[in-house]
Coordinates of C-alpha atoms in Angstrom, one line a residue:
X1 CA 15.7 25.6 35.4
X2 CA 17.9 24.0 33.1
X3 CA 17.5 20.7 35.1
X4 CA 14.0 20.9 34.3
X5 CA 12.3 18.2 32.9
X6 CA 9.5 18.1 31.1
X7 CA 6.8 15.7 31.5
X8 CA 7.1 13.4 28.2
X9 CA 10.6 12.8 29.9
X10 CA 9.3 11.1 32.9
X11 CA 6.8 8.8 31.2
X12 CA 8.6 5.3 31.0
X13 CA 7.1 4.4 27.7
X14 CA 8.8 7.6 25.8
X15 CA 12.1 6.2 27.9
X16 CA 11.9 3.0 26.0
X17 CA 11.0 4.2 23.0
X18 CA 14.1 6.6 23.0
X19 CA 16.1 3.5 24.2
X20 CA 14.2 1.7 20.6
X21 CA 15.5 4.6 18.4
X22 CA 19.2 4.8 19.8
X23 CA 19.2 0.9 19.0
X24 CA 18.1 1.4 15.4
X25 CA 20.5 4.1 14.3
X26 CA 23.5 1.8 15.6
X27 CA 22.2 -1.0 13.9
X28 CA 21.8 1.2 10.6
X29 CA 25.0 2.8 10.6
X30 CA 26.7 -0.8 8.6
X31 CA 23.9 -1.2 6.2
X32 CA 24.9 -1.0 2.3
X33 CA 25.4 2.6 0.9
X34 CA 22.7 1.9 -1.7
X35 CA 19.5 1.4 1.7
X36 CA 20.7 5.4 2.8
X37 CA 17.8 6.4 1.6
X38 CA 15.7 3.3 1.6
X39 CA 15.6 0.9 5.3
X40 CA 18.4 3.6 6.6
X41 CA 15.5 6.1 6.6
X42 CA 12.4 3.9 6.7
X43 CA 13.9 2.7 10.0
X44 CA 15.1 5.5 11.3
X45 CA 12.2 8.2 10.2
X46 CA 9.7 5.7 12.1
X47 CA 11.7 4.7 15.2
X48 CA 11.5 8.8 16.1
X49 CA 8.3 8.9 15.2
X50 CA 7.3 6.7 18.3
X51 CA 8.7 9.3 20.4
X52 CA 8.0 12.0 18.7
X53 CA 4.1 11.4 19.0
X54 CA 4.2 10.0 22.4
X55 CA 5.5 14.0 23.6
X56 CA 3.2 15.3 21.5
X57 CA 0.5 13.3 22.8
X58 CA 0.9 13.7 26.4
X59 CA 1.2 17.8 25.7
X60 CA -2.3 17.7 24.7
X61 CA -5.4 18.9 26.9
X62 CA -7.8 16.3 25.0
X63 CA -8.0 12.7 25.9
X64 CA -9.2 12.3 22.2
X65 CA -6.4 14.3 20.5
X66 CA -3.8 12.4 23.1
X67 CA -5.1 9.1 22.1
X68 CA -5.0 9.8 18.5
X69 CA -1.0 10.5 18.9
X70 CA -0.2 7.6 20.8
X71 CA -1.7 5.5 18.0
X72 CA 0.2 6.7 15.4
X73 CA 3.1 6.0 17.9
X74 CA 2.3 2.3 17.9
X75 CA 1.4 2.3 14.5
X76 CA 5.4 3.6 14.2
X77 CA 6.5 0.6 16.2
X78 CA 4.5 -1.5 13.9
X79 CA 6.9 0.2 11.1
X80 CA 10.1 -0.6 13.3
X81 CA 9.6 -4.2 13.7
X82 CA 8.3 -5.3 10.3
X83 CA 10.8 -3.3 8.6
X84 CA 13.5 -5.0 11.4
X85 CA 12.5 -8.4 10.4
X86 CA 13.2 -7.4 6.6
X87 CA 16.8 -6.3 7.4
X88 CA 17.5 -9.7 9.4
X89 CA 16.0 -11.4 5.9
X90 CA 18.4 -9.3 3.6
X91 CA 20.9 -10.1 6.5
X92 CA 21.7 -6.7 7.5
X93 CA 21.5 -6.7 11.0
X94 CA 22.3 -10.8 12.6
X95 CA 18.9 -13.0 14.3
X96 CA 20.6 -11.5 17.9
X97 CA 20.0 -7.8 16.8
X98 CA 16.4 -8.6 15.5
X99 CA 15.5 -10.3 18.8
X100 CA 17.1 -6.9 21.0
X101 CA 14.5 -5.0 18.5
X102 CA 11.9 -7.7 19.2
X103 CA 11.9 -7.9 22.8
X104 CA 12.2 -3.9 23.4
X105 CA 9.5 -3.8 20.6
X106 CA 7.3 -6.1 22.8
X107 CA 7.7 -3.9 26.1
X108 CA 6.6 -1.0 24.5
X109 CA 3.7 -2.4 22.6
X110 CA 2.3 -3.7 25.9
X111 CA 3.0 0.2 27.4
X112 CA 1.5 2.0 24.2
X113 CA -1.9 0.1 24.2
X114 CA -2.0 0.7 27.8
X115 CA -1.4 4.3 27.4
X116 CA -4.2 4.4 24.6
X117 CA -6.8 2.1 26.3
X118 CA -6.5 4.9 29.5
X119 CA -6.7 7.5 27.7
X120 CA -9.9 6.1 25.5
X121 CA -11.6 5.2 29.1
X122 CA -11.5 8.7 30.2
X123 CA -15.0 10.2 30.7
X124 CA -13.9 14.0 31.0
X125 CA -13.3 15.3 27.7
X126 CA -10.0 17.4 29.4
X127 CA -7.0 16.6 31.6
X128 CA -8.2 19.4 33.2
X129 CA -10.4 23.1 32.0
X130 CA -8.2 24.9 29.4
X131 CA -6.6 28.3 30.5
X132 CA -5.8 30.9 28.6
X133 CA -2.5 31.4 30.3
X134 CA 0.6 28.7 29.5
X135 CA 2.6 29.8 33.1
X136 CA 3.4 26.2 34.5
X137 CA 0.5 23.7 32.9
X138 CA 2.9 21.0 32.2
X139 CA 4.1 20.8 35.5
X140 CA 0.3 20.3 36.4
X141 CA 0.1 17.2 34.5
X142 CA 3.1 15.3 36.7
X143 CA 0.7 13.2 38.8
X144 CA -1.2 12.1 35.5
X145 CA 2.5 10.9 34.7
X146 CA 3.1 8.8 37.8
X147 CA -0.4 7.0 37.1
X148 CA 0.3 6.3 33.6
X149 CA 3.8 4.6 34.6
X150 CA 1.6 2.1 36.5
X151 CA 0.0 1.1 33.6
X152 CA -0.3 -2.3 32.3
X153 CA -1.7 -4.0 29.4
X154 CA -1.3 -7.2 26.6
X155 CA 0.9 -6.4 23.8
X156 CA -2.5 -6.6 21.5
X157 CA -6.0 -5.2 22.5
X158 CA -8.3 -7.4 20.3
X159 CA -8.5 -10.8 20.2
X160 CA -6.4 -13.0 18.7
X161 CA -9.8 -14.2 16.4
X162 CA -9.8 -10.7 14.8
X163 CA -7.0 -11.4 13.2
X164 CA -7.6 -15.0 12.1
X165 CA -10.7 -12.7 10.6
X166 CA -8.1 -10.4 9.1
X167 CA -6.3 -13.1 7.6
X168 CA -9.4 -14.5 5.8
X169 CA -10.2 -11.6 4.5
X170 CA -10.2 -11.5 0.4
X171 CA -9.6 -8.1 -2.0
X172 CA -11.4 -7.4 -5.0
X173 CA -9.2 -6.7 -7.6
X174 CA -9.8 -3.6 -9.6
X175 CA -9.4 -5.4 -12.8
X176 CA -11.1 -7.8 -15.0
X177 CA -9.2 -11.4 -15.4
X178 CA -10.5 -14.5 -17.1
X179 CA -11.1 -17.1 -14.9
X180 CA -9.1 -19.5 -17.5
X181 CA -6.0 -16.4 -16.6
X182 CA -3.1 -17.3 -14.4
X183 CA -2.1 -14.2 -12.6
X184 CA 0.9 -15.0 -10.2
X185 CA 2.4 -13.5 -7.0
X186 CA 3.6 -10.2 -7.3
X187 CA 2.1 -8.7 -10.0
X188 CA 1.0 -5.7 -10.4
X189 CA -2.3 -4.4 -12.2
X190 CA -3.6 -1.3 -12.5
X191 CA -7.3 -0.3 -12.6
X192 CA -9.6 -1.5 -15.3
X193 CA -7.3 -3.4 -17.2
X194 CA -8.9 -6.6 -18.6
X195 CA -7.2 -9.7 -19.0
X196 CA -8.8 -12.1 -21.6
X197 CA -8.8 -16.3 -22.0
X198 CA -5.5 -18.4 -21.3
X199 CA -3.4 -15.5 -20.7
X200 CA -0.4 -15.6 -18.5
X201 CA 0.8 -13.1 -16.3
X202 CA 4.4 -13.5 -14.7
X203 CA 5.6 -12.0 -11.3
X204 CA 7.4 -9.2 -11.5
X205 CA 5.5 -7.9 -14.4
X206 CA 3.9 -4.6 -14.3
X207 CA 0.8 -3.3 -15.9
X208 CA -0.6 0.0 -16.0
X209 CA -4.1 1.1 -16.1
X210 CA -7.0 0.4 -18.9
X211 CA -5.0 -2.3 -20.6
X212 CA -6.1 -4.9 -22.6
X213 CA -4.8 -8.1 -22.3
X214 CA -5.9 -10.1 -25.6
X215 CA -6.3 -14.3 -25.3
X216 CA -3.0 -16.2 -24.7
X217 CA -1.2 -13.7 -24.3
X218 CA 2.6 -14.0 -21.9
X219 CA 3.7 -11.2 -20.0
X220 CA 7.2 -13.0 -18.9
X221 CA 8.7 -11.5 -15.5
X222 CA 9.7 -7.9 -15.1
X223 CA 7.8 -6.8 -17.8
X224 CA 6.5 -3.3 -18.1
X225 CA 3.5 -2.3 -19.7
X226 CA 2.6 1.3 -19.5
X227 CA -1.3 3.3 -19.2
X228 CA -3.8 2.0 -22.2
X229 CA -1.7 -0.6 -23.7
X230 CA -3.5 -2.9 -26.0
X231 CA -2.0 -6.2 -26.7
X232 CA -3.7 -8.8 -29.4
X233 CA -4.2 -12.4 -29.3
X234 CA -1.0 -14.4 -29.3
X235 CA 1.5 -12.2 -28.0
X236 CA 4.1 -12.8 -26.0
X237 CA 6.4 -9.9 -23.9
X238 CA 9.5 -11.6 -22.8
X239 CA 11.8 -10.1 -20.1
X240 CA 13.8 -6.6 -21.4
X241 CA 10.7 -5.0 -23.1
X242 CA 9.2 -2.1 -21.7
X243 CA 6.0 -0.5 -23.2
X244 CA 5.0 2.8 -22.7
X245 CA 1.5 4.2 -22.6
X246 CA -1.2 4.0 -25.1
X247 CA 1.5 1.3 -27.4
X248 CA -0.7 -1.3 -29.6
X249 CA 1.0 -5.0 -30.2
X250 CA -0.7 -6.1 -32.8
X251 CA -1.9 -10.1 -33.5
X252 CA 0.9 -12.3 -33.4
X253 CA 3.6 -9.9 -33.2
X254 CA 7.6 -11.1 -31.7
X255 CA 9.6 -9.8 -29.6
X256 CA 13.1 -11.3 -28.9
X257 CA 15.3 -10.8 -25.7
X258 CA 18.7 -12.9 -26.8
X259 CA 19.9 -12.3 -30.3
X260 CA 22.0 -15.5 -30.5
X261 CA 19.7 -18.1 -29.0
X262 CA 21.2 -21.5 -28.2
X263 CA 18.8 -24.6 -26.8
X264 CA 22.0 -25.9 -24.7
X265 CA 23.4 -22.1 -23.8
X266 CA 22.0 -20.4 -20.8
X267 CA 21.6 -17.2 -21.7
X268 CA 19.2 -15.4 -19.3
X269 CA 22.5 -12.6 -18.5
X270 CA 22.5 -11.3 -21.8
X271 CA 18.9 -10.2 -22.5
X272 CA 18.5 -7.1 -24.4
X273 CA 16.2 -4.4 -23.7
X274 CA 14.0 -3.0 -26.1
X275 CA 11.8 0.5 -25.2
X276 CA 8.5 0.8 -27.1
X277 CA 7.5 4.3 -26.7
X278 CA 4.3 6.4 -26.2
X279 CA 1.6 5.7 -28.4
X280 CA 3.6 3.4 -31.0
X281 CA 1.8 0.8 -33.0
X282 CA 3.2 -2.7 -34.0
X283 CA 1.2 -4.5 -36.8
X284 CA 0.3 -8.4 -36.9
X285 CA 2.9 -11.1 -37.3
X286 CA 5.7 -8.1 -36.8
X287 CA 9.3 -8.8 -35.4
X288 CA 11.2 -6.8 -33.3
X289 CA 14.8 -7.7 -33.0
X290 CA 16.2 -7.1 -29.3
X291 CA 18.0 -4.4 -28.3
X292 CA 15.8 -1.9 -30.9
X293 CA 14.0 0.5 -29.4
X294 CA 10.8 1.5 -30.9
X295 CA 9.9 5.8 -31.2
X296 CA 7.2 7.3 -30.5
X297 CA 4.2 7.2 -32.4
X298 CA 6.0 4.8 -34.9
X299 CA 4.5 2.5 -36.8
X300 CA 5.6 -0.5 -37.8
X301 CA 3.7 -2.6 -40.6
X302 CA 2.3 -6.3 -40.9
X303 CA 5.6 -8.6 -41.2
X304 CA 7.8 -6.0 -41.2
X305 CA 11.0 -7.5 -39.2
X306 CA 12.7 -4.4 -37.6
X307 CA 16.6 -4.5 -36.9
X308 CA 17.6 -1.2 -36.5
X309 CA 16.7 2.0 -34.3
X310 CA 12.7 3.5 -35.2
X311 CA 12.6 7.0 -35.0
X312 CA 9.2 8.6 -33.8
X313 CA 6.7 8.9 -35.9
X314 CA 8.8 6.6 -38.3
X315 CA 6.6 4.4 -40.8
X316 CA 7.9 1.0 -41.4
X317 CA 7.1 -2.2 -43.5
X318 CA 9.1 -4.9 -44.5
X319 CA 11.9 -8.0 -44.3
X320 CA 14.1 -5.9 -43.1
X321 CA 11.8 -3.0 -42.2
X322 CA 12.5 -0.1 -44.0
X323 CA 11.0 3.5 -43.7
X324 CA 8.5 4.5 -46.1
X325 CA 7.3 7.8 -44.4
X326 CA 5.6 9.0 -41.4
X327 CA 2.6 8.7 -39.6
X328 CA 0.7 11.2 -37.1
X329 CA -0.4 10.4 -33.4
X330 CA -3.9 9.6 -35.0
X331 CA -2.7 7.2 -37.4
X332 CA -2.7 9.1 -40.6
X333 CA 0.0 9.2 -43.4
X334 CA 1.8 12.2 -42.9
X335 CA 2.8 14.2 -46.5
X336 CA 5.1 17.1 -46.0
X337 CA 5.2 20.1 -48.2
X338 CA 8.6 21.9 -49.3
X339 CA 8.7 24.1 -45.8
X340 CA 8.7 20.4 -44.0
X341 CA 5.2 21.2 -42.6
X342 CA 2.6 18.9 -43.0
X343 CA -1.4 18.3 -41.3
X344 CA -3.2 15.6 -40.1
X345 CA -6.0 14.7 -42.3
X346 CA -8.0 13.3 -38.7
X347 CA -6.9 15.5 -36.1
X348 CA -5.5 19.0 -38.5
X349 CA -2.5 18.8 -36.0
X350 CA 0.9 20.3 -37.9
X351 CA 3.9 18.7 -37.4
X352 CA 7.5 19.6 -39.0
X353 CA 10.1 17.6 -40.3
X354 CA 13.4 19.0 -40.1
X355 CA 16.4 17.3 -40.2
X356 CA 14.8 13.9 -40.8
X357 CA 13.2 14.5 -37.3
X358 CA 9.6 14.7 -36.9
X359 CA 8.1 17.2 -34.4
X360 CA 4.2 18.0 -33.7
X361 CA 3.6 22.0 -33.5
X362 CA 1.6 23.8 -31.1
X363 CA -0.9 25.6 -32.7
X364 CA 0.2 28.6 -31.8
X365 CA 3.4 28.1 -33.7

């Protein structure tokens, strides 16, 4: 008994897929420390997943539920091989190993779509009448097995038209952009964010949902913008700055990302970073040195020039800002009484100041 096989074992397409995934984990095994758990496991989670599906499949009394497995087994070799050719392009594995991968990947794309195209054709809706006993069904299916191995079929079952079709086909966006907008490649936009006249969005840049985008505006690359950001006319986000949701960038506002700029001195290494956070406002014509990070809530006045750290809910104005007070997460002056508590006068939230650090209270505190 121990000899046994079972009937997955005998089909020569689960064979070569085995053969597929013992070639991907020796190709993994010298990839950089830092892909463990990126092409390492992308590679190696799909490359069993060919044969994993393929037993499943062919364990199945429904010509339906087997074709559904094998499938998702192609659609796992389909994983394998682009993910293949972007190892060879980040020169993990050499041009040689990508055409082994290639040329195994091709056999067993003509044997899967074979497999599948049988299994569609069938007419019966069973291999044969379920039993209620198990006893020895899988040895019943053996003969299905030596007519599948005879199986035959092109690498791709549509025509090659479909997908010149595919290829012409064009994506709505889910946001609004300006037709005078220059959006370019690999950006990424979230849903219902508008982009308004003779703004410029950079690649690498990120921007979250409901965002509005004011007219000539620059996002400059690698660039985040949070959920609900609202950015004015004539505003530009150079590289470093990261916005969380909900922040406003008032008209004309500066940021900076080099605090010793030079015209003849390359200095695209030493950009600083600057975090606004959640829900901070920055008023028109503002100037935010580099390397500041902005709290929460804060809110920094018209002009002000900020060189130093903002606290949350910090209110700020002036060359150099300084703090005046604090502000609430609805925009109201904030006036503490001698317990440190104080209320909103728009929303009646309470916050607390204690040890110059402002806190909103649940109301049931």
């Amino acid at each position: 008994m121990s000899n046994y096989k079972f009937p997955f074992e005998k089909l020569n397409v689960w064979q070569r897929s085995i053969e597929l995934a013992d070639l991907i984990y020796e190709l993994t095994k010298t990839f950089p420390d830092d892909e463990k758990f990126g092409l390492v496991s992308q590679l190696r989670r799909a490359s069993v997943s060919i044969s994993s599906n393929l037993a499943e499949g062919i364990s199945r009394r429904s010509f339906k539920e087997q074709a559904h497995f094998t499938s998702i087994a192609f659609g796992s070799l389909m994983e394998v091989l682009s993910q293949s050719i972007l190892s060879e392009r980040k020169e993990y594995i050499s041009k040689n190993d990508l055409f082994k991968v290639r040329e195994l990947g091709f056999e067993l794309s003509n044997k899967i779509n074979a497999l599948r195209k049988y299994q569609l054709a069938q007419k019966t809706k069973y291999v044969e009448e379920p039993r209620a006993e198990y006893g020895n069904e899988l040895s019943e299916l053996e003969p299905l097995v030596e007519q599948l191995n005879n199986l035959t079929s092109e690498a791709i079952d549509y025509p090659i038209e479909s997908v010149e079709q595919l290829n012409d086909l064009t994506i709505e966006p889910d946001y609004f952009a300006h037709p005078t907008a220059i959006i370019d490649p690999k950006v990424q936009i979230g849903q219902n964010t508008k982009i308004w006249h003779f703004s410029h969005i950079m690649s690498n840049s990120v921007i979250g949902e409901t965002c509005n985008i004011g007219q000539n505006v620059v996002v400059s690359p690698d660039v985040k913008l949070g959920n609900n950001v609202k950015v004015q006319n004539n505003v530009s986000i150079y590289t470093g700055v990261i916005c969380e949701d909900d922040v406003f960038l008032g008209p004309s506002m500066v940021f900076t990302n080099v605090i010793n700029p030079r015209s003849a001195v390359n200095r695209k290494n030493e950009y600083l970073q600057t975090i606004v956070r959640k829900g901070a406002t920055i008023g028109a014509n503002a100037t935010i040195v580099c390397g500041h990070n902005i709290g929460k809530y804060a809110f920094i006045g018209a002009g002000a020039v900020v060189t130093k750290e903002i606290p949350d809910y910090a209110l700020v104005v002036g060359n150099p800002a300084k703090q005046i007070g604090w502000m609430s997460e609805h925009g109201e002056r904030l006036v503490f009484d001698e317990n440190g508590m104080a209320v909103c006068s728009g929303s009646r939230d309470r916050y607390l100041l204690e040890d110059g650090v402002v806190v909103k209270r649940d109301l049931n505190n």
